[in-house]
Coordinates of C-alpha atoms in Angstrom, one line a residue:
M1 CA -31.9 -11.1 13.7
P2 CA -29.4 -11.3 16.7
G3 CA -27.0 -14.1 16.3
E4 CA -27.7 -14.6 12.6
R5 CA -24.5 -15.1 10.7
L6 CA -23.7 -12.4 8.1
L7 CA -22.8 -14.4 5.0
N8 CA -21.0 -11.6 3.2
V9 CA -19.0 -10.2 6.1
L10 CA -16.1 -11.9 7.7
C11 CA -14.8 -11.9 11.2
A12 CA -12.0 -9.3 11.3
V13 CA -10.0 -11.5 13.7
C14 CA -10.0 -15.0 12.3
G15 CA -11.8 -14.8 8.9
D16 CA -14.7 -16.9 10.0
R17 CA -18.2 -15.7 9.1
S18 CA -19.3 -12.8 11.3
S19 CA -22.4 -12.8 13.4
G20 CA -22.5 -9.0 13.5
K21 CA -20.6 -6.1 15.1
H22 CA -19.1 -6.9 18.5
Y23 CA -16.9 -4.4 20.4
G24 CA -16.7 -2.1 17.4
I25 CA -15.9 -4.5 14.6
Y26 CA -17.4 -7.4 12.7
S27 CA -16.5 -10.6 14.4
C28 CA -17.7 -14.2 15.0
D29 CA -19.2 -15.3 18.3
G30 CA -16.0 -17.2 19.2
C31 CA -13.7 -14.3 18.9
S32 CA -16.1 -11.8 20.5
G33 CA -16.6 -14.2 23.4
F34 CA -12.9 -14.8 23.8
F35 CA -12.2 -11.0 23.8
K36 CA -14.9 -10.5 26.4
R37 CA -13.5 -13.2 28.8
S38 CA -10.0 -11.9 28.4
I39 CA -10.8 -8.3 29.1
H40 CA -13.3 -8.8 31.9
R41 CA -11.0 -11.2 33.7
H42 CA -7.9 -9.1 33.0
R43 CA -6.1 -12.1 31.4
H44 CA -2.4 -11.7 30.4
Y45 CA -1.3 -14.4 28.0
V46 CA 2.2 -15.4 26.9
C47 CA 3.0 -16.8 23.5
K48 CA 4.7 -20.1 23.8
A49 CA 6.4 -20.0 20.4
Q50 CA 10.2 -19.6 20.4
G51 CA 12.6 -17.6 18.3
E52 CA 11.4 -15.9 15.1
L53 CA 8.0 -17.5 15.5
K54 CA 7.3 -15.8 18.8
D55 CA 4.2 -13.6 18.8
K56 CA 3.6 -14.5 15.1
C57 CA 1.2 -17.5 15.5
P58 CA -1.5 -17.8 12.8
V59 CA -4.9 -16.6 13.9
D60 CA -7.5 -18.0 11.5
K61 CA -10.5 -20.2 11.7
T62 CA -8.4 -23.3 12.1
H63 CA -5.7 -22.1 14.4
R64 CA -7.4 -19.4 16.5
N65 CA -7.6 -21.5 19.6
Q66 CA -3.9 -22.5 19.6
C67 CA -2.4 -19.3 21.0
R68 CA -4.5 -17.0 23.2
S69 CA -1.7 -14.4 23.3
C70 CA -1.6 -14.0 19.6
R71 CA -5.4 -14.2 19.3
L72 CA -5.8 -11.3 21.8
A73 CA -3.1 -9.3 20.1
R74 CA -5.0 -9.9 16.9
C75 CA -8.2 -8.5 18.5
F76 CA -6.4 -5.3 19.4
L77 CA -4.7 -5.2 16.0
V78 CA -8.1 -5.0 14.2
N79 CA -9.3 -2.3 16.7
M80 CA -11.6 -4.4 18.9
N81 CA -12.4 -2.5 22.1
K82 CA -14.7 -3.2 25.1
D83 CA -16.5 0.1 25.2
G84 CA -16.9 1.1 21.6
N85 CA -14.1 3.7 21.6
Y86 CA -10.6 3.4 20.3
I87 CA -9.0 2.8 23.7
S88 CA -9.0 -0.1 26.1
D89 CA -7.7 -0.7 29.6
T90 CA -4.6 -2.4 28.4
V91 CA -3.7 -0.8 25.1
T92 CA -3.4 3.0 24.5
R93 CA -4.9 4.8 21.6
Q94 CA -1.5 5.5 20.1
K95 CA -0.6 1.8 20.1
I96 CA -3.9 0.8 18.4
Q97 CA -3.5 3.5 15.8
T98 CA 0.0 2.3 15.1
F99 CA -1.3 -1.1 14.1
V100 CA -4.6 -0.5 12.4
S101 CA -4.2 2.8 10.6
I102 CA -3.0 1.4 7.3
A103 CA -4.1 3.9 4.8
V104 CA -6.6 3.6 2.0
Q105 CA -6.4 7.0 0.2
H106 CA -9.6 8.7 -0.8
E107 CA -9.5 7.6 -4.4
R108 CA -12.7 8.1 -6.4
G109 CA -14.1 4.8 -7.5
P110 CA -17.5 3.2 -8.1
R111 CA -19.7 3.8 -5.1
K112 CA -20.9 0.2 -4.9
A113 CA -17.3 -1.1 -4.9
K114 CA -16.4 1.3 -2.1
Q115 CA -19.4 0.3 0.0
K116 CA -18.7 -3.3 -0.5
I117 CA -15.1 -2.9 0.8
L118 CA -16.3 -0.9 3.8
S119 CA -19.0 -3.5 4.6
V120 CA -16.5 -6.4 4.5
S121 CA -14.2 -4.9 7.2
N122 CA -13.7 -1.7 9.1
M123 CA -10.1 -2.6 9.8
I124 CA -8.6 0.1 7.5
L125 CA -9.2 3.8 8.4
P126 CA -9.3 6.3 5.5
T127 CA -7.0 9.3 6.1
S128 CA -8.5 12.6 7.0
T129 CA -5.9 14.7 5.1
G130 CA -6.8 16.1 1.7
S131 CA -7.0 13.9 -1.3
T132 CA -3.5 14.6 -2.7
A133 CA -3.0 11.4 -4.7
P134 CA -4.3 11.0 -8.3
P135 CA -8.0 10.2 -8.2
V136 CA -9.0 6.9 -9.8
A137 CA -11.6 7.2 -12.5
C138 CA -14.8 5.1 -12.4
S139 CA -13.4 3.2 -15.3
S140 CA -11.4 0.0 -14.4
S141 CA -8.6 1.2 -16.6
P142 CA -7.5 4.7 -15.4
T143 CA -4.8 6.6 -17.2
I144 CA -2.3 9.1 -15.9
A145 CA -4.4 11.8 -17.7
N146 CA -6.8 11.5 -14.8
V147 CA -4.2 12.8 -12.4
S148 CA -5.3 15.9 -10.4
T149 CA -3.5 18.7 -12.4
T150 CA -3.6 21.1 -9.5
S151 CA -1.9 18.9 -7.0
I152 CA 0.8 17.9 -9.4
S153 CA 1.4 21.4 -10.7
N154 CA 1.9 22.6 -7.1
H155 CA 4.8 20.1 -6.8
F156 CA 6.4 21.3 -10.0
N157 CA 6.1 25.0 -9.0
R158 CA 7.3 24.5 -5.4
K159 CA 10.3 26.5 -4.3
P160 CA 13.2 24.0 -4.4
K161 CA 15.2 25.5 -1.6
L162 CA 15.1 22.3 0.4
L163 CA 15.8 20.0 -2.5
P164 CA 19.1 18.8 -4.0
T165 CA 20.2 19.7 -7.5
Q166 CA 19.0 16.5 -9.0
L167 CA 15.5 17.0 -7.4
Q168 CA 15.4 20.5 -8.8
Q169 CA 15.9 19.0 -12.3
L170 CA 12.8 16.8 -11.8
S171 CA 10.8 19.6 -10.4
C172 CA 11.5 21.8 -13.5
L173 CA 9.3 19.7 -15.7
P174 CA 6.3 21.6 -17.2
T175 CA 3.0 21.4 -15.5
I176 CA 0.5 18.9 -16.9
D177 CA -2.4 21.4 -17.4
N178 CA -3.9 20.4 -20.8
Y179 CA -1.1 17.9 -21.2
N180 CA -1.7 14.4 -22.6
P181 CA 1.2 12.2 -21.6
F182 CA 0.4 9.7 -24.3
P183 CA 0.0 11.4 -27.6
T184 CA -0.5 9.5 -30.8
I185 CA 3.2 9.4 -31.5
I186 CA 4.8 8.1 -28.3
N187 CA 8.4 9.1 -27.7
Q188 CA 11.0 8.6 -25.0
I189 CA 10.7 12.1 -23.5
T190 CA 7.0 11.6 -23.0
L191 CA 7.5 8.3 -21.1
Y192 CA 10.3 9.7 -19.0
E193 CA 8.2 12.7 -18.0
A194 CA 5.3 10.4 -17.1
A195 CA 7.5 8.3 -14.9
A196 CA 8.9 11.4 -13.2
R197 CA 5.4 12.7 -12.5
L198 CA 4.5 9.4 -11.0
L199 CA 7.3 9.9 -8.5
F200 CA 5.5 13.1 -7.3
T201 CA 2.1 11.2 -7.0
M202 CA 3.9 8.6 -4.9
T203 CA 4.9 11.3 -2.4
N204 CA 1.3 12.4 -2.2
W205 CA 0.2 8.8 -1.5
L206 CA 2.8 8.3 1.2
E207 CA 1.3 11.3 3.0
T208 CA -2.0 9.3 3.3
V209 CA -0.3 6.3 5.0
P210 CA -0.4 6.9 8.8
S211 CA 1.3 3.6 9.5
F212 CA 4.3 4.8 7.4
K213 CA 4.4 8.3 8.8
I214 CA 4.7 7.2 12.4
L215 CA 7.7 5.1 11.7
P216 CA 11.1 6.5 12.7
N217 CA 12.7 8.6 10.0
D218 CA 15.5 6.0 9.5
D219 CA 12.9 3.3 8.8
Q220 CA 10.9 5.5 6.5
R221 CA 14.1 6.3 4.5
S222 CA 15.2 2.7 4.3
L223 CA 11.9 1.4 3.1
L224 CA 11.5 4.2 0.5
E225 CA 15.0 4.0 -0.8
D226 CA 14.9 0.2 -1.1
N227 CA 11.3 -0.2 -2.4
W228 CA 10.5 2.9 -4.4
H229 CA 10.8 1.0 -7.7
Y230 CA 8.2 -1.6 -6.6
L231 CA 5.8 1.3 -5.9
L232 CA 6.6 2.8 -9.2
I233 CA 5.9 -0.4 -11.1
V234 CA 2.5 -0.8 -9.4
N235 CA 1.7 2.8 -10.3
L236 CA 2.8 2.2 -13.9
S237 CA 0.2 -0.6 -14.1
Q238 CA -2.6 1.4 -12.4
W239 CA -2.1 4.4 -14.7
M240 CA -1.6 2.4 -17.9
V241 CA 1.8 3.8 -18.8
P242 CA 3.0 2.0 -21.9
I243 CA 6.7 1.6 -21.1
M244 CA 7.1 -1.1 -23.7
A245 CA 7.3 1.8 -26.2
I246 CA 10.8 2.5 -24.9
Q247 CA 11.9 -0.6 -26.8
L248 CA 10.5 0.9 -30.0
T249 CA 12.1 4.3 -29.6
N250 CA 15.4 3.8 -28.0
S251 CA 18.0 1.9 -30.1
T252 CA 20.7 2.3 -27.5
L253 CA 19.2 -0.2 -25.0
T254 CA 21.5 -3.1 -24.1
Q255 CA 20.4 -6.7 -24.0
T256 CA 20.3 -6.5 -20.2
D257 CA 18.0 -3.5 -20.4
Q258 CA 15.7 -5.3 -22.9
I259 CA 15.4 -8.2 -20.4
E260 CA 14.7 -5.9 -17.5
I261 CA 12.0 -4.0 -19.5
Q262 CA 10.4 -7.3 -20.3
R263 CA 10.3 -8.2 -16.6
I264 CA 8.8 -4.9 -15.7
C265 CA 6.2 -5.2 -18.5
D266 CA 5.3 -8.8 -17.4
C267 CA 4.6 -7.5 -13.9
I268 CA 2.5 -4.6 -15.2
Y269 CA 0.5 -6.6 -17.6
K270 CA -0.2 -9.4 -15.1
L271 CA -1.5 -6.8 -12.6
R272 CA -3.7 -5.2 -15.3
S273 CA -5.1 -8.6 -16.3
L274 CA -6.5 -9.1 -12.7
A275 CA -8.7 -6.0 -13.1
L276 CA -8.0 -4.7 -9.6
D277 CA -10.1 -2.0 -8.2
A278 CA -8.7 1.2 -6.5
Y279 CA -8.6 -0.3 -3.1
E280 CA -6.9 -3.5 -4.2
Y281 CA -4.2 -1.4 -5.9
T282 CA -3.8 0.5 -2.6
Y283 CA -3.2 -2.8 -0.8
I284 CA -0.6 -3.9 -3.3
K285 CA 1.2 -0.5 -3.0
T286 CA 1.2 -0.9 0.8
L287 CA 2.7 -4.4 0.5
S288 CA 5.3 -3.1 -2.0
L289 CA 6.2 -0.3 0.4
Y290 CA 6.7 -2.7 3.3
Q291 CA 8.9 -5.2 1.5
S292 CA 12.0 -6.3 3.4
S293 CA 14.7 -3.8 3.5
A294 CA 18.4 -4.6 3.2
K295 CA 19.0 -2.4 6.2
L296 CA 18.2 -3.2 9.9
L297 CA 14.9 -1.6 10.7
I298 CA 14.1 -0.1 14.1
N299 CA 10.5 -1.0 14.2
Q300 CA 10.4 -4.3 12.3
S301 CA 7.6 -5.7 14.4
H302 CA 5.3 -2.9 13.4
I303 CA 6.1 -3.4 9.7
D304 CA 5.5 -7.1 10.0
A305 CA 2.1 -6.5 11.6
C306 CA 1.2 -4.0 8.8
Q307 CA 2.1 -6.6 6.2
E308 CA 0.0 -9.3 7.8
H309 CA -2.9 -6.9 8.2
V310 CA -2.8 -5.8 4.6
L311 CA -2.6 -9.4 3.4
F312 CA -5.7 -10.2 5.4
V313 CA -7.7 -7.2 4.1
L314 CA -6.6 -7.9 0.5
R315 CA -7.7 -11.5 0.8
T316 CA -11.0 -10.3 2.3
S317 CA -11.5 -7.8 -0.5
L318 CA -10.9 -10.5 -3.2
M319 CA -13.3 -12.9 -1.4
S320 CA -16.0 -10.2 -1.5
H321 CA -15.9 -10.3 -5.3
S322 CA -15.8 -14.1 -5.7
T323 CA -15.7 -16.8 -3.0
T324 CA -14.7 -19.4 -5.6
T325 CA -11.8 -17.7 -7.4
Y326 CA -10.4 -15.4 -4.8
S327 CA -7.7 -17.8 -3.7
I328 CA -6.4 -18.1 -7.2
K329 CA -6.3 -14.4 -7.7
F330 CA -4.6 -13.9 -4.3
S331 CA -1.9 -16.4 -5.2
Q332 CA -1.4 -14.6 -8.5
L333 CA -0.9 -11.3 -6.7
I334 CA 1.6 -12.8 -4.4
G335 CA 3.4 -14.3 -7.4
I336 CA 3.5 -10.9 -9.0
I337 CA 5.1 -9.4 -5.9
Q338 CA 7.7 -12.1 -6.0
M339 CA 8.4 -11.3 -9.7
M340 CA 8.9 -7.6 -8.8
N341 CA 11.5 -8.7 -6.2
Q342 CA 13.7 -9.9 -9.1
I343 CA 13.8 -6.3 -10.5
S344 CA 16.5 -4.1 -9.2
A345 CA 16.2 -0.4 -8.5
N346 CA 19.3 0.3 -10.5
S347 CA 17.6 -1.2 -13.6
V348 CA 14.5 0.8 -13.2
Q349 CA 16.5 4.0 -12.8
R350 CA 18.7 3.2 -15.8
I351 CA 15.7 2.6 -18.0
L352 CA 13.2 5.2 -16.9
F353 CA 15.4 7.9 -15.5
P354 CA 18.5 7.9 -17.8
S355 CA 19.1 11.7 -17.3
I356 CA 19.9 11.1 -13.6
T357 CA 23.5 10.1 -12.9
H358 CA 23.8 6.6 -11.5
D359 CA 25.8 7.8 -8.5
V360 CA 22.6 9.6 -7.3
P361 CA 19.9 7.0 -6.7
V362 CA 16.4 7.9 -7.4
G363 CA 15.5 6.5 -4.0
K364 CA 17.5 9.2 -2.3
I365 CA 15.9 11.9 -4.5
L366 CA 12.5 10.6 -3.7
W367 CA 13.3 10.6 0.0
E368 CA 14.3 14.3 -0.1
L369 CA 11.1 15.1 -2.0
Y370 CA 9.0 13.3 0.6
R371 CA 10.9 14.8 3.5
S372 CA 10.5 18.4 2.1
K373 CA 6.8 17.8 1.5
S374 CA 6.3 16.5 5.0
S375 CA 8.2 19.4 6.5
E376 CA 6.0 21.9 4.6
T377 CA 2.8 20.2 5.8
T378 CA 3.9 20.5 9.4
I379 CA 4.7 24.2 9.3

């Protein structure tokens, strides 16, 4: 019935209960009415906040009426449009796509779970490029054995003319056809190879993130070089890589290494204990990718908007599973991200990639791999 609230679908703008689709998205009557008045009367609002808080006012059920400028910006951010298309009179298609195209890769998961996520919000657009990232099995505990062997093998067999010497060393690993990365007897070589293969799957995943691909090259490089190890840790959790076995097989580890391994394992096991689905893992990966960089970023405002948007979608996803425990789970995930921030890239490289000299950071190698892959796809 018109006007009847949809109890299981939230307003994409403020998080209140939606009354249906308005202007292309699920929204409440308040936000849809505000958007209609603003557009039809050609309103131009100015945020009154000062300094770092300017244009960053909270837009939720409680604060949505406090700043009309940020509320209207939020409407555009979640792809609200007056005529049902992806353009409006005041914001171009390119600008909208910049803010709302945060990727959820086409990972295979339970059909009901996928439909549930899509019914909660249409804020995230799936990519139209091929499924190059490792598919997620229907089981809630996927392993790296589920990785698409064809796509990974193509990476190992690629001509390395654009890659540095260190990258060529990684690309010379054997293909994973008929390969079980976790045999009964786990050894260091197996774990190191599994970690290296995950680097290749990470470049596949980056290709499915439009909001990352449209960033200036300098920003892409800074984010990837600074945050690659966070992405890897999340992938280690998703693909059930037992890195704790390194402690059992490597007697040369220093006490510092032992502590760092324990920190990594704590993050991995805490993530696993939350039983995240494929989409929620994707949100955590995106948040990990957009962690603060030590370098000055050219398009920091876009990155901030992406982080805010992903946090909103993650919270909405958790709420769709349980309206009573979602806030606890959300807080736990934020805590895990903070735990990961205490782990240095140098430690992860020293533990999982000991064959690579320390004067050649893995982040730089990964950037070269991603850049070469991107250049090949544009030819």
